[in-house]
Amino acid sequence: MATVQATSRGSLKAKRATPRIAPDRLVDITVQAGVIVVLCLAWEFGARVGAINPFLLPSLSDVLARIWADAMSGTVFVDLGLTLYRTLAGFLIAAALGIPIGVLMARSATVRWFFDPLISVGFPMPKIAFLPIFILWFDIYDTSKIIMVTFSCFFPIVAATYAGTTGQDKWPIWSARALGAREHEILWEVRLPLALPQILTGLQVALPVGMITTIVTEMLMGGRGVGGSMIMAGRFADSVGVFAGIVEIVFLGFAVVRSLEMLRARLLVWHPEARK
Amino acid sequence: MTTVAMAADARHEAADRARTGIHIDNVTHSYGARASGRGVVALNRICLDIADGEFHALLGPSGCGKSTLLYLIGGFLPIQEGAIVTTNGPVTQPGPDRAIVFQNFALFPWKTVKQNVLYGLRKQGLKGEDAEERARDYINLVHLSGFEDAYPSQLSGGMQQRAAIARTLAVDPKTLLMDEPFGALDAQTRRVMQEELRAIWGRSRKTVVFVTHDVQEAVFLADRISIMSSRPGRIEHVIDVSLPRDRGEDTLEDREFIHLSEQIWRLVREQAVAATRGR
Ligand SMILES: Nc1ncnc2c1ncn2[C@@H]1O[C@H](COP(=O)(O)OP(=O)(O)OP(=O)(O)O)[C@@H](O)[C@H]1O
Ligand SMILES: [Mg+2]
């Protein structure tokens, strides 16, 4: 017994050491941060030395100063909050619809017959083309924006869920049956956990799409929100304001995408991908 | 003395026998569309009676349908022709009375070793500390203590196999179906697990159907051994192992054990040779 354990203990070492950041990971982070710093410096000094017309490309420090001022007055938080709210609301509704429909498509031929053609047509279609219709139907406020976001997030989520829940490995399912699970329990206890990596991939594809859709609808419809403020700034030839919007979007997008990556890492600790 | 009963064609007097144990009556199974001629006949008219409380080993060349037969007894595949009847009636679907260890372990990859073992216990209505304790016992039994919280992807093949054995044994089934359950283990661990299994069987009077490639393992463990022919699988020989019930290290030096092993080895070899010749 002792020999059996001694020989196999090594395989768990990696797990026990997780709180520490591995040295090669540290190098990774440093290099990536370095690239960003270099780009920022190039922007700043490129604009400073006057190589570029400051109206076309204002210096980074001016842009940051504007964001700071707007943060003091609170408008940045209103814009970011609204944009984030619309993105997440639309995204979550799309997930709440897309995941069950994807599962049902894999489980029932009738549901598949109904949705398969709709999804084949809808997936490659430029969803933003529906905006005028949504504005007519739902007015120009939050509802139409959120529905637009839901509409564009829906397709990648259904497609990924469907792919993840069809043709699943039969072994865990047979195991569950052998141990006394009923069919409806198998859906929750086996099929969904098995499909989770692919469902999460679908969500990770959908979220940036939702973000883009929010910004574009805000730009087209005006009003508050990062996209709307950028269009306003553009109309007043305020290039610093436009770039401030871009920097805000970069940060918001990074934060949102990164949170989803962290959620994935938490949910998939069991997956071999967690130990690459 | 050793009695070797060779039935070239196992007869099925199953119909009017008392319905305890497992009765396999004229079972034929093919994969794919047989009508189109492209299907594969995996099992051909299998008849086999396994008594209640018997330890039965299945030997045969790779691809002869041993796993298929086990899946049919387990109720995982629909029975196409013939019938399988156990103490609980005809087999139509899986049930916790017939627990199985799959050849490829089939653990739940998103559950830890302990959660895997607990899954079956919870399905039996066992809760809280009782379930935890039982899980711990069986994890100890397969020498995996210390790895309760490891995920299958963190374990070696042999460790995954032992986790699967623990998960199946923990539900304490009446009938145990085991598909090469020690195949991924080193010789030493294998020996320990064989003795452990033999002891559990001796204590609990389970019916065991045990698939293996290892002739010595079959002789050491089983009361009776079936030797299958290459595809389409048929039962060619059924052999009684008349060794004493109590078996241990010294059984391996027993003259009867050695004699029987050699004899069975020759029969298995015949089938394996036939398989490579493509019959
Ligand atoms: N899902 C399947 N689809 C088609 N053919 C199959 C399938 N599963 C098994 N077979 C065929 O049925 C035959 C029997 O397979 P089975 O897995 O029962 O063999 P086995 O005796 O368990 O072999 P091994 O000792 O290698 O595990 C094989 O020849 C294989 O080609
Ligand atoms: Mg097999």
Coordinates of C-alpha atoms and ligand atoms in Angstrom, one line a residue:
Chain A
M1 CA 0.0 0.0 0.0
A2 CA 2.7 2.4 1.0
T3 CA 4.5 1.8 -2.3
V4 CA 1.4 2.4 -4.3
Q5 CA 0.9 5.8 -2.7
A6 CA 4.5 6.8 -2.8
T7 CA 4.7 6.3 -6.5
S8 CA 1.6 8.3 -7.4
R9 CA 1.9 11.2 -5.0
G10 CA 3.7 13.4 -7.4
S11 CA 0.7 13.9 -9.6
L12 CA -1.0 16.1 -7.0
K13 CA 1.8 18.5 -6.4
A14 CA 0.7 21.0 -9.0
K15 CA -2.7 21.3 -7.3
R16 CA -1.2 21.9 -3.8
A17 CA 1.1 24.7 -5.1
T18 CA -1.6 26.8 -6.8
P19 CA -1.6 29.8 -4.5
R20 CA 1.9 30.7 -5.8
I21 CA 2.2 32.1 -9.3
A22 CA 4.5 29.8 -11.3
P23 CA 7.8 31.5 -12.5
D24 CA 7.0 31.0 -16.2
R25 CA 3.6 32.5 -15.7
L26 CA 5.2 35.5 -14.1
V27 CA 7.5 36.0 -17.1
D28 CA 4.4 35.8 -19.3
I29 CA 2.6 38.5 -17.4
T30 CA 5.6 40.8 -17.3
V31 CA 6.2 40.5 -21.1
Q32 CA 2.6 41.2 -21.9
A33 CA 2.4 44.2 -19.5
G34 CA 5.7 45.4 -21.0
V35 CA 4.2 45.4 -24.6
I36 CA 1.2 47.5 -23.4
V37 CA 3.5 50.0 -21.6
V38 CA 5.6 50.4 -24.7
L39 CA 2.6 51.0 -26.9
C40 CA 1.2 53.6 -24.4
L41 CA 4.6 55.4 -24.3
A42 CA 4.8 55.4 -28.1
W43 CA 1.3 56.9 -28.2
E44 CA 2.2 59.6 -25.6
F45 CA 5.5 60.7 -27.1
G46 CA 4.3 60.3 -30.7
A47 CA 1.6 62.8 -29.9
R48 CA 3.9 65.0 -27.8
V49 CA 6.6 65.6 -30.3
G50 CA 4.0 66.7 -32.8
A51 CA 4.6 63.9 -35.3
I52 CA 0.9 63.6 -35.5
N53 CA -1.7 66.3 -35.5
P54 CA -3.0 66.5 -31.8
F55 CA -6.5 66.8 -33.1
L56 CA -6.3 63.5 -35.0
L57 CA -4.5 61.8 -32.2
P58 CA -4.5 63.6 -28.8
S59 CA -1.9 62.5 -26.3
L60 CA -2.6 59.7 -23.9
S61 CA -2.2 62.0 -20.9
D62 CA -4.8 64.4 -22.2
V63 CA -7.2 61.5 -22.7
L64 CA -6.5 60.1 -19.2
A65 CA -7.0 63.6 -17.8
R66 CA -10.4 63.8 -19.4
I67 CA -11.4 60.4 -18.0
W68 CA -10.2 61.5 -14.6
A69 CA -12.3 64.7 -14.8
D70 CA -15.4 62.8 -16.0
A71 CA -14.8 60.3 -13.2
M72 CA -14.8 63.2 -10.7
S73 CA -18.1 64.5 -12.1
G74 CA -19.5 60.9 -12.1
T75 CA -20.4 60.8 -15.8
V76 CA -17.9 58.0 -16.6
F77 CA -19.6 55.8 -14.1
V78 CA -23.1 56.5 -15.5
D79 CA -21.9 55.8 -19.0
L80 CA -20.0 52.6 -18.1
G81 CA -22.7 51.5 -15.8
L82 CA -25.4 51.9 -18.5
T83 CA -23.3 50.1 -21.1
L84 CA -22.4 47.3 -18.8
Y85 CA -26.1 47.0 -17.7
R86 CA -27.3 46.7 -21.3
T87 CA -24.6 44.2 -22.2
L88 CA -25.1 42.0 -19.2
A89 CA -28.9 42.1 -19.3
G90 CA -29.0 41.2 -23.0
F91 CA -26.4 38.6 -22.5
L92 CA -28.1 36.9 -19.5
I93 CA -31.4 36.8 -21.3
A94 CA -29.7 35.2 -24.3
A95 CA -28.1 32.6 -22.0
A96 CA -31.4 31.9 -20.2
L97 CA -33.0 31.3 -23.6
G98 CA -30.1 29.8 -25.6
I99 CA -28.9 27.2 -23.1
P100 CA -32.3 25.4 -22.6
I101 CA -33.1 25.6 -26.3
G102 CA -29.7 24.2 -27.2
V103 CA -30.2 21.3 -24.8
L104 CA -33.8 20.7 -26.1
M105 CA -32.5 20.7 -29.7
A106 CA -30.1 17.9 -28.8
R107 CA -32.7 15.9 -26.9
S108 CA -35.8 16.3 -29.1
A109 CA -36.1 15.9 -32.9
T110 CA -39.2 18.1 -33.0
V111 CA -37.4 21.1 -31.4
R112 CA -34.4 20.5 -33.7
W113 CA -36.6 20.6 -36.8
F114 CA -38.1 23.9 -35.7
F115 CA -34.9 25.7 -34.6
D116 CA -32.3 24.2 -36.9
P117 CA -33.3 26.2 -40.0
L118 CA -33.8 29.4 -38.0
I119 CA -30.3 29.1 -36.5
S120 CA -28.7 28.2 -39.8
V121 CA -30.2 31.4 -41.3
G122 CA -29.8 33.6 -38.3
F123 CA -26.2 32.8 -37.3
P124 CA -24.4 34.3 -40.2
M125 CA -26.8 37.2 -40.6
P126 CA -25.7 40.7 -39.6
K127 CA -28.0 41.1 -36.6
I128 CA -27.6 44.9 -36.5
A129 CA -29.7 45.0 -39.7
F130 CA -32.8 44.4 -37.5
L131 CA -32.2 47.5 -35.4
P132 CA -34.7 49.7 -37.3
I133 CA -37.4 47.1 -36.8
F134 CA -36.6 46.8 -33.1
I135 CA -36.7 50.6 -32.8
L136 CA -40.1 50.6 -34.4
W137 CA -41.4 47.9 -32.2
F138 CA -39.8 48.7 -28.9
D139 CA -38.9 52.5 -29.0
I140 CA -35.4 53.8 -28.7
Y141 CA -34.7 53.3 -25.0
D142 CA -33.2 50.4 -23.1
T143 CA -35.7 47.8 -24.2
S144 CA -34.8 47.9 -27.9
K145 CA -31.0 48.0 -27.1
I146 CA -31.2 45.0 -24.7
I147 CA -33.3 43.0 -27.2
M148 CA -30.7 43.8 -29.9
V149 CA -28.0 42.5 -27.6
T150 CA -30.0 39.4 -26.7
F151 CA -30.6 38.8 -30.4
S152 CA -26.9 38.9 -31.3
C153 CA -25.7 36.8 -28.2
F154 CA -28.4 34.2 -28.7
F155 CA -26.9 32.4 -31.7
P156 CA -23.4 31.6 -30.5
I157 CA -24.9 30.4 -27.2
V158 CA -27.5 28.0 -28.7
A159 CA -25.0 26.7 -31.3
A160 CA -22.3 25.9 -28.6
T161 CA -24.9 24.3 -26.2
Y162 CA -26.3 22.2 -29.0
A163 CA -22.8 21.1 -30.1
G164 CA -21.9 20.3 -26.4
T165 CA -25.1 18.3 -25.7
T166 CA -25.3 16.2 -28.8
G167 CA -23.1 13.1 -29.4
Q168 CA -21.9 13.1 -25.8
D169 CA -19.6 10.4 -24.6
K170 CA -21.9 7.6 -23.5
W171 CA -19.7 6.3 -20.6
P172 CA -20.5 8.8 -17.9
I173 CA -24.2 8.4 -18.9
W174 CA -24.1 4.7 -18.6
S175 CA -22.3 5.0 -15.3
A176 CA -25.0 7.2 -13.9
R177 CA -27.7 4.8 -15.1
A178 CA -25.9 1.8 -13.6
L179 CA -25.7 3.6 -10.3
G180 CA -29.5 4.2 -10.3
A181 CA -30.0 7.7 -11.8
R182 CA -33.3 8.4 -13.6
E183 CA -33.3 10.0 -17.0
H184 CA -34.4 13.5 -15.8
E185 CA -31.6 13.4 -13.2
I186 CA -29.1 12.4 -15.8
L187 CA -29.8 15.7 -17.7
W188 CA -28.8 17.8 -14.7
E189 CA -26.2 15.6 -13.2
V190 CA -24.4 14.3 -16.2
R191 CA -25.3 15.9 -19.5
L192 CA -25.0 19.5 -18.4
P193 CA -21.7 19.1 -16.5
L194 CA -20.3 17.2 -19.6
A195 CA -21.4 20.0 -21.9
L196 CA -20.2 22.8 -19.6
P197 CA -16.8 23.4 -21.3
Q198 CA -18.5 24.0 -24.6
I199 CA -21.4 26.0 -23.1
L200 CA -18.8 28.3 -21.5
T201 CA -17.0 28.6 -24.8
G202 CA -20.3 29.8 -26.3
L203 CA -20.8 32.3 -23.5
Q204 CA -17.2 33.5 -24.0
V205 CA -17.9 34.1 -27.7
A206 CA -21.2 35.8 -27.1
L207 CA -20.1 38.3 -24.4
P208 CA -17.8 40.4 -26.6
V209 CA -20.4 40.2 -29.4
G210 CA -22.9 41.6 -26.9
M211 CA -20.5 44.3 -25.9
I212 CA -20.0 45.4 -29.5
T213 CA -23.7 45.3 -30.1
T214 CA -24.4 47.5 -27.1
I215 CA -21.8 50.1 -28.2
V216 CA -23.0 50.2 -31.8
T217 CA -26.7 50.5 -30.8
E218 CA -25.8 53.3 -28.4
M219 CA -23.9 55.1 -31.2
L220 CA -26.9 54.7 -33.6
M221 CA -29.6 55.7 -31.1
G222 CA -27.7 58.3 -29.0
G223 CA -28.4 59.0 -25.4
R224 CA -26.3 58.1 -22.4
G225 CA -23.8 55.2 -22.4
V226 CA -20.2 55.0 -23.7
G227 CA -21.3 54.6 -27.3
G228 CA -23.7 57.6 -27.1
S229 CA -21.2 59.8 -25.4
M230 CA -18.5 59.0 -28.0
I231 CA -20.9 60.0 -30.8
M232 CA -21.8 63.2 -29.0
A233 CA -18.1 64.0 -28.6
G234 CA -17.5 63.3 -32.3
R235 CA -20.3 65.7 -33.2
F236 CA -18.6 68.5 -31.2
A237 CA -15.3 67.7 -32.9
D238 CA -14.0 66.7 -29.4
S239 CA -11.3 64.2 -30.3
V240 CA -10.1 63.8 -26.7
G241 CA -13.7 62.8 -25.7
V242 CA -13.8 60.2 -28.5
F243 CA -10.5 58.7 -27.4
A244 CA -11.6 58.8 -23.8
G245 CA -14.6 56.6 -24.9
I246 CA -12.3 54.2 -26.7
V247 CA -10.0 53.8 -23.6
E248 CA -13.1 53.2 -21.4
I249 CA -14.4 50.5 -23.7
V250 CA -11.0 48.8 -23.7
F251 CA -11.0 48.6 -19.9
L252 CA -14.6 47.6 -19.7
G253 CA -14.2 44.9 -22.3
F254 CA -11.0 43.6 -20.6
A255 CA -12.7 43.5 -17.2
V256 CA -15.8 41.7 -18.5
V257 CA -13.9 39.1 -20.6
R258 CA -11.4 38.5 -17.8
S259 CA -14.2 37.8 -15.3
L260 CA -15.7 35.2 -17.5
E261 CA -12.3 33.6 -18.0
M262 CA -12.0 33.5 -14.2
L263 CA -15.4 31.9 -13.9
R264 CA -14.4 29.3 -16.4
A265 CA -11.2 28.5 -14.5
R266 CA -13.3 28.0 -11.3
L267 CA -16.0 25.9 -12.9
L268 CA -13.6 23.7 -14.8
V269 CA -11.0 22.9 -12.1
W270 CA -11.6 19.3 -13.0
H271 CA -10.9 19.7 -16.6
P272 CA -7.4 18.7 -18.0
E273 CA -7.3 22.3 -19.5
A274 CA -6.9 23.6 -15.9
R275 CA -3.5 21.8 -15.7
K276 CA -2.0 22.8 -19.0
Chain B
M1 CA -9.7 -33.9 -8.1
T2 CA -10.2 -31.5 -10.9
T3 CA -13.3 -32.0 -12.9
V4 CA -13.2 -30.4 -16.2
A5 CA -16.5 -30.3 -17.8
M6 CA -16.3 -29.2 -21.4
A7 CA -19.5 -28.5 -23.1
A8 CA -18.7 -27.8 -26.8
D9 CA -22.1 -26.2 -27.0
A10 CA -23.6 -25.0 -23.7
R11 CA -27.1 -26.4 -23.6
H12 CA -29.9 -24.2 -22.4
E13 CA -32.2 -26.0 -20.0
A14 CA -32.7 -22.5 -18.6
A15 CA -36.4 -22.3 -19.3
D16 CA -37.6 -24.6 -16.6
R17 CA -34.9 -23.8 -14.0
A18 CA -35.5 -21.9 -10.9
R19 CA -35.0 -18.2 -11.8
T20 CA -32.1 -17.3 -9.5
G21 CA -28.7 -16.2 -10.8
I22 CA -28.3 -15.1 -14.4
H23 CA -29.8 -17.1 -17.3
I24 CA -28.6 -16.2 -20.8
D25 CA -30.8 -17.9 -23.3
N26 CA -29.9 -17.9 -27.0
V27 CA -28.7 -14.3 -27.1
T28 CA -27.5 -13.0 -30.4
H29 CA -26.3 -9.4 -30.8
S30 CA -25.1 -7.4 -33.8
Y31 CA -23.9 -3.9 -34.2
G32 CA -25.0 -1.6 -37.1
A33 CA -27.6 -2.5 -39.7
R34 CA -27.5 -6.2 -40.2
A35 CA -30.0 -6.2 -43.0
S36 CA -27.7 -4.2 -45.2
G37 CA -25.0 -6.8 -44.6
R38 CA -22.6 -4.2 -43.2
G39 CA -23.4 -4.9 -39.5
V40 CA -21.1 -6.8 -37.2
V41 CA -22.4 -9.9 -35.5
A42 CA -20.7 -9.6 -32.1
L43 CA -22.4 -12.5 -30.2
N44 CA -23.9 -15.6 -31.8
R45 CA -26.5 -17.7 -29.9
I46 CA -25.0 -17.4 -26.4
C47 CA -26.4 -19.7 -23.8
L48 CA -25.0 -19.6 -20.3
D49 CA -26.4 -20.2 -16.8
I50 CA -24.6 -18.5 -14.0
A51 CA -25.8 -19.7 -10.5
D52 CA -26.7 -17.4 -7.7
G53 CA -23.5 -16.6 -5.8
E54 CA -21.2 -17.9 -8.5
F55 CA -17.9 -16.3 -9.5
H56 CA -17.9 -16.6 -13.2
A57 CA -15.0 -15.6 -15.4
L58 CA -15.2 -14.9 -19.2
L59 CA -12.1 -15.5 -21.2
G60 CA -11.7 -15.0 -25.0
P61 CA -9.7 -13.2 -27.6
S62 CA -9.9 -9.4 -28.1
G63 CA -13.0 -8.4 -30.0
C64 CA -15.0 -11.6 -29.3
G65 CA -17.8 -9.8 -27.6
K66 CA -17.1 -10.1 -23.9
S67 CA -17.9 -6.5 -23.2
T68 CA -21.0 -6.7 -25.3
L69 CA -22.2 -9.7 -23.3
L70 CA -21.6 -7.8 -20.1
Y71 CA -23.5 -4.7 -21.4
L72 CA -26.4 -6.9 -22.3
I73 CA -26.5 -8.4 -18.8
G74 CA -26.2 -4.9 -17.4
G75 CA -29.2 -3.8 -19.5
F76 CA -27.2 -1.1 -21.3
L77 CA -27.9 -2.5 -24.8
P78 CA -31.3 -3.6 -26.0
I79 CA -31.6 -7.4 -26.3
Q80 CA -32.2 -8.1 -30.0
E81 CA -32.6 -11.9 -29.9
G82 CA -33.0 -14.3 -27.0
A83 CA -33.5 -13.4 -23.4
I84 CA -31.6 -12.7 -20.2
V85 CA -33.3 -13.4 -17.0
T86 CA -32.0 -12.7 -13.5
T87 CA -33.4 -13.2 -10.0
N88 CA -35.3 -9.9 -10.5
G89 CA -36.9 -11.0 -13.8
P90 CA -36.0 -10.3 -17.4
V91 CA -33.3 -7.7 -18.0
T92 CA -34.7 -4.7 -19.8
Q93 CA -32.7 -1.8 -18.4
P94 CA -29.8 -1.0 -16.0
G95 CA -30.5 -1.4 -12.3
P96 CA -28.5 -1.0 -9.2
D97 CA -28.9 -4.7 -8.5
R98 CA -26.4 -5.2 -11.3
A99 CA -23.5 -2.9 -10.9
I100 CA -20.7 -2.7 -13.4
V101 CA -17.1 -1.7 -13.6
F102 CA -16.5 -0.6 -17.2
Q103 CA -13.4 -1.5 -19.1
N104 CA -12.5 2.2 -19.6
F105 CA -13.5 3.2 -16.0
A106 CA -16.2 5.7 -17.0
L107 CA -15.7 7.9 -14.0
F108 CA -17.4 11.3 -13.9
P109 CA -14.5 13.6 -14.8
W110 CA -16.0 16.6 -13.1
K111 CA -16.3 14.8 -9.7
T112 CA -13.5 14.0 -7.3
V113 CA -12.8 10.4 -6.3
K114 CA -14.9 10.9 -3.2
Q115 CA -17.8 12.6 -5.1
N116 CA -17.7 9.7 -7.6
V117 CA -18.1 7.1 -4.9
L118 CA -20.8 9.2 -3.1
Y119 CA -22.9 9.5 -6.3
G120 CA -24.0 5.9 -6.2
L121 CA -24.5 6.0 -2.4
R122 CA -26.7 9.1 -2.7
K123 CA -28.8 7.4 -5.4
Q124 CA -29.4 4.6 -2.9
G125 CA -30.7 7.1 -0.4
L126 CA -27.7 7.1 1.9
K127 CA -27.0 10.5 3.3
G128 CA -24.6 12.5 5.5
E129 CA -22.0 10.9 7.7
D130 CA -23.1 7.4 6.8
A131 CA -22.5 7.9 3.2
E132 CA -19.2 9.7 3.8
E133 CA -18.0 6.9 6.0
R134 CA -18.9 4.2 3.5
A135 CA -17.2 6.2 0.8
R136 CA -14.1 6.4 2.9
D137 CA -14.1 2.7 3.6
Y138 CA -14.2 1.8 0.0
I139 CA -11.6 4.4 -1.0
N140 CA -9.3 2.8 1.6
L141 CA -10.1 -0.6 0.3
V142 CA -8.7 0.2 -3.1
H143 CA -5.7 2.0 -1.4
L144 CA -6.7 5.5 -2.7
S145 CA -6.8 7.3 0.7
G146 CA -5.1 10.6 0.3
F147 CA -6.6 11.1 -3.1
E148 CA -10.2 11.6 -2.1
D149 CA -10.2 15.1 -3.5
A150 CA -8.3 14.4 -6.7
Y151 CA -10.1 14.6 -10.0
P152 CA -9.8 11.7 -12.4
S153 CA -7.7 13.8 -14.8
Q154 CA -5.1 14.0 -12.0
L155 CA -4.9 10.3 -11.5
S156 CA -2.9 7.6 -13.3
G157 CA -4.8 5.0 -15.3
G158 CA -4.5 2.4 -12.6
M159 CA -5.7 4.8 -9.9
Q160 CA -8.7 5.7 -12.0
Q161 CA -9.5 2.1 -12.4
R162 CA -9.3 1.6 -8.6
A163 CA -11.6 4.6 -8.1
A164 CA -14.1 3.0 -10.5
I165 CA -13.9 -0.3 -8.6
A166 CA -14.5 1.6 -5.3
R167 CA -17.5 3.4 -6.8
T168 CA -19.1 0.1 -7.9
L169 CA -18.3 -1.9 -4.8
A170 CA -19.6 0.8 -2.5
V171 CA -23.2 0.4 -3.7
D172 CA -23.0 -3.3 -2.6
P173 CA -24.8 -4.8 -5.5
K174 CA -26.2 -8.3 -5.7
T175 CA -24.5 -8.9 -9.0
L176 CA -21.1 -7.5 -10.0
L177 CA -20.2 -7.2 -13.6
M178 CA -16.5 -6.5 -14.1
D179 CA -14.9 -5.8 -17.4
E180 CA -11.1 -6.4 -17.1
P181 CA -11.2 -4.4 -13.8
F182 CA -7.6 -5.0 -13.0
G183 CA -6.3 -4.5 -16.5
A184 CA -4.5 -1.2 -15.8
L185 CA -2.8 -2.3 -12.6
D186 CA 0.7 -3.4 -12.0
A187 CA 1.3 -7.1 -11.1
Q188 CA 1.6 -6.4 -7.4
T189 CA -1.4 -4.2 -7.0
R190 CA -3.3 -6.6 -9.1
R191 CA -2.6 -9.5 -6.8
V192 CA -3.7 -7.4 -3.7
M193 CA -6.9 -6.4 -5.5
Q194 CA -7.6 -10.0 -6.6
E195 CA -7.4 -11.2 -3.0
E196 CA -9.5 -8.3 -1.8
L197 CA -12.2 -9.1 -4.4
R198 CA -12.2 -12.8 -3.6
A199 CA -12.6 -11.9 0.1
I200 CA -15.5 -9.5 -0.5
W201 CA -17.2 -12.1 -2.7
G202 CA -16.6 -14.8 0.0
R203 CA -18.2 -12.6 2.7
S204 CA -21.2 -11.3 0.7
R205 CA -22.3 -14.1 -1.6
K206 CA -22.4 -11.9 -4.7
T207 CA -22.8 -13.2 -8.2
V208 CA -19.8 -12.0 -10.1
V209 CA -19.3 -12.0 -13.9
F210 CA -15.6 -11.2 -14.5
V211 CA -14.1 -10.5 -17.9
T212 CA -10.3 -10.9 -18.1
H213 CA -7.5 -11.7 -20.5
D214 CA -5.4 -13.2 -17.7
V215 CA -5.8 -17.0 -17.5
Q216 CA -4.2 -17.2 -14.0
E217 CA -6.4 -14.4 -12.8
A218 CA -9.5 -16.3 -14.0
V219 CA -8.4 -19.6 -12.4
F220 CA -7.5 -17.9 -9.1
L221 CA -10.8 -16.0 -8.8
A222 CA -13.5 -18.0 -10.5
D223 CA -15.7 -21.0 -9.7
R224 CA -16.4 -21.5 -13.4
I225 CA -14.7 -20.2 -16.5
S226 CA -16.3 -19.7 -20.0
I227 CA -14.0 -19.5 -23.0
M228 CA -15.4 -17.6 -25.9
S229 CA -14.5 -18.1 -29.6
S230 CA -13.4 -15.2 -31.7
R231 CA -16.0 -13.1 -33.5
P232 CA -18.9 -13.8 -33.8
G233 CA -18.5 -14.7 -30.1
R234 CA -19.8 -18.1 -28.9
I235 CA -19.2 -19.9 -25.7
E236 CA -16.9 -22.8 -26.7
H237 CA -16.0 -24.3 -23.3
V238 CA -17.3 -24.0 -19.8
I239 CA -14.9 -25.2 -17.2
D240 CA -15.4 -25.9 -13.5
V241 CA -12.6 -24.8 -11.2
S242 CA -12.5 -27.2 -8.3
L243 CA -10.0 -25.5 -6.1
P244 CA -10.8 -25.0 -2.4
R245 CA -12.9 -21.9 -1.6
D246 CA -10.2 -20.4 0.5
R247 CA -7.6 -19.2 -1.9
G248 CA -4.4 -17.2 -1.2
E249 CA -0.7 -17.0 -2.0
D250 CA -0.2 -20.8 -1.7
T251 CA -3.0 -21.4 -4.2
L252 CA -0.7 -20.2 -6.9
E253 CA 1.7 -23.1 -6.2
D254 CA -1.1 -25.7 -6.0
R255 CA -0.6 -28.5 -8.5
E256 CA -4.2 -28.3 -9.6
F257 CA -4.0 -24.6 -10.1
I258 CA -1.0 -24.9 -12.3
H259 CA -2.5 -27.9 -14.2
L260 CA -5.8 -26.1 -14.8
S261 CA -4.1 -22.9 -15.8
E262 CA -2.1 -24.7 -18.5
Q263 CA -5.1 -26.5 -19.8
I264 CA -7.1 -23.4 -20.1
W265 CA -4.2 -21.5 -21.6
R266 CA -4.2 -24.0 -24.4
L267 CA -7.9 -23.6 -25.0
V268 CA -7.7 -19.8 -25.1
R269 CA -4.7 -20.0 -27.4
E270 CA -6.7 -22.1 -29.9
Q271 CA -9.3 -19.4 -30.0
A272 CA -6.7 -16.6 -30.3
V273 CA -5.0 -18.4 -33.1
A274 CA -8.3 -18.9 -34.9
A275 CA -8.9 -15.2 -34.5
T276 CA -5.6 -14.2 -36.1
R277 CA -6.2 -16.6 -39.0
G278 CA -9.5 -14.8 -39.6
R279 CA -11.2 -18.1 -39.1
Ligands
LIG1 N1 -20.4 0.4 -30.8 C1 -20.0 -0.6 -31.7 N2 -20.4 -0.4 -33.0 C2 -20.0 -1.3 -33.9 N3 -19.3 -2.5 -33.6 C3 -19.0 -2.7 -32.3 C4 -19.3 -1.7 -31.3 N4 -18.8 -2.2 -30.1 C5 -18.2 -3.4 -30.4 N5 -18.3 -3.7 -31.7 C6 -17.8 -4.9 -32.4 O1 -18.3 -6.0 -31.7 C7 -17.2 -6.9 -31.4 C8 -17.2 -7.2 -29.9 O2 -16.8 -6.1 -29.2 P1 -16.5 -6.2 -27.6 O3 -16.2 -4.8 -27.2 O4 -17.7 -6.8 -27.0 O5 -15.3 -7.2 -27.6 P2 -14.4 -7.6 -26.3 O6 -14.4 -9.1 -26.3 O7 -14.8 -6.9 -25.1 O8 -12.9 -7.1 -26.7 P3 -11.7 -6.6 -25.8 O9 -11.2 -7.8 -25.1 O10 -10.8 -6.1 -26.8 O11 -12.3 -5.6 -24.9 C9 -15.9 -6.3 -31.9 O12 -15.4 -7.0 -32.9 C10 -16.3 -4.9 -32.4 O13 -15.8 -4.8 -33.7
MG2 MG -14.0 -5.5 -23.9

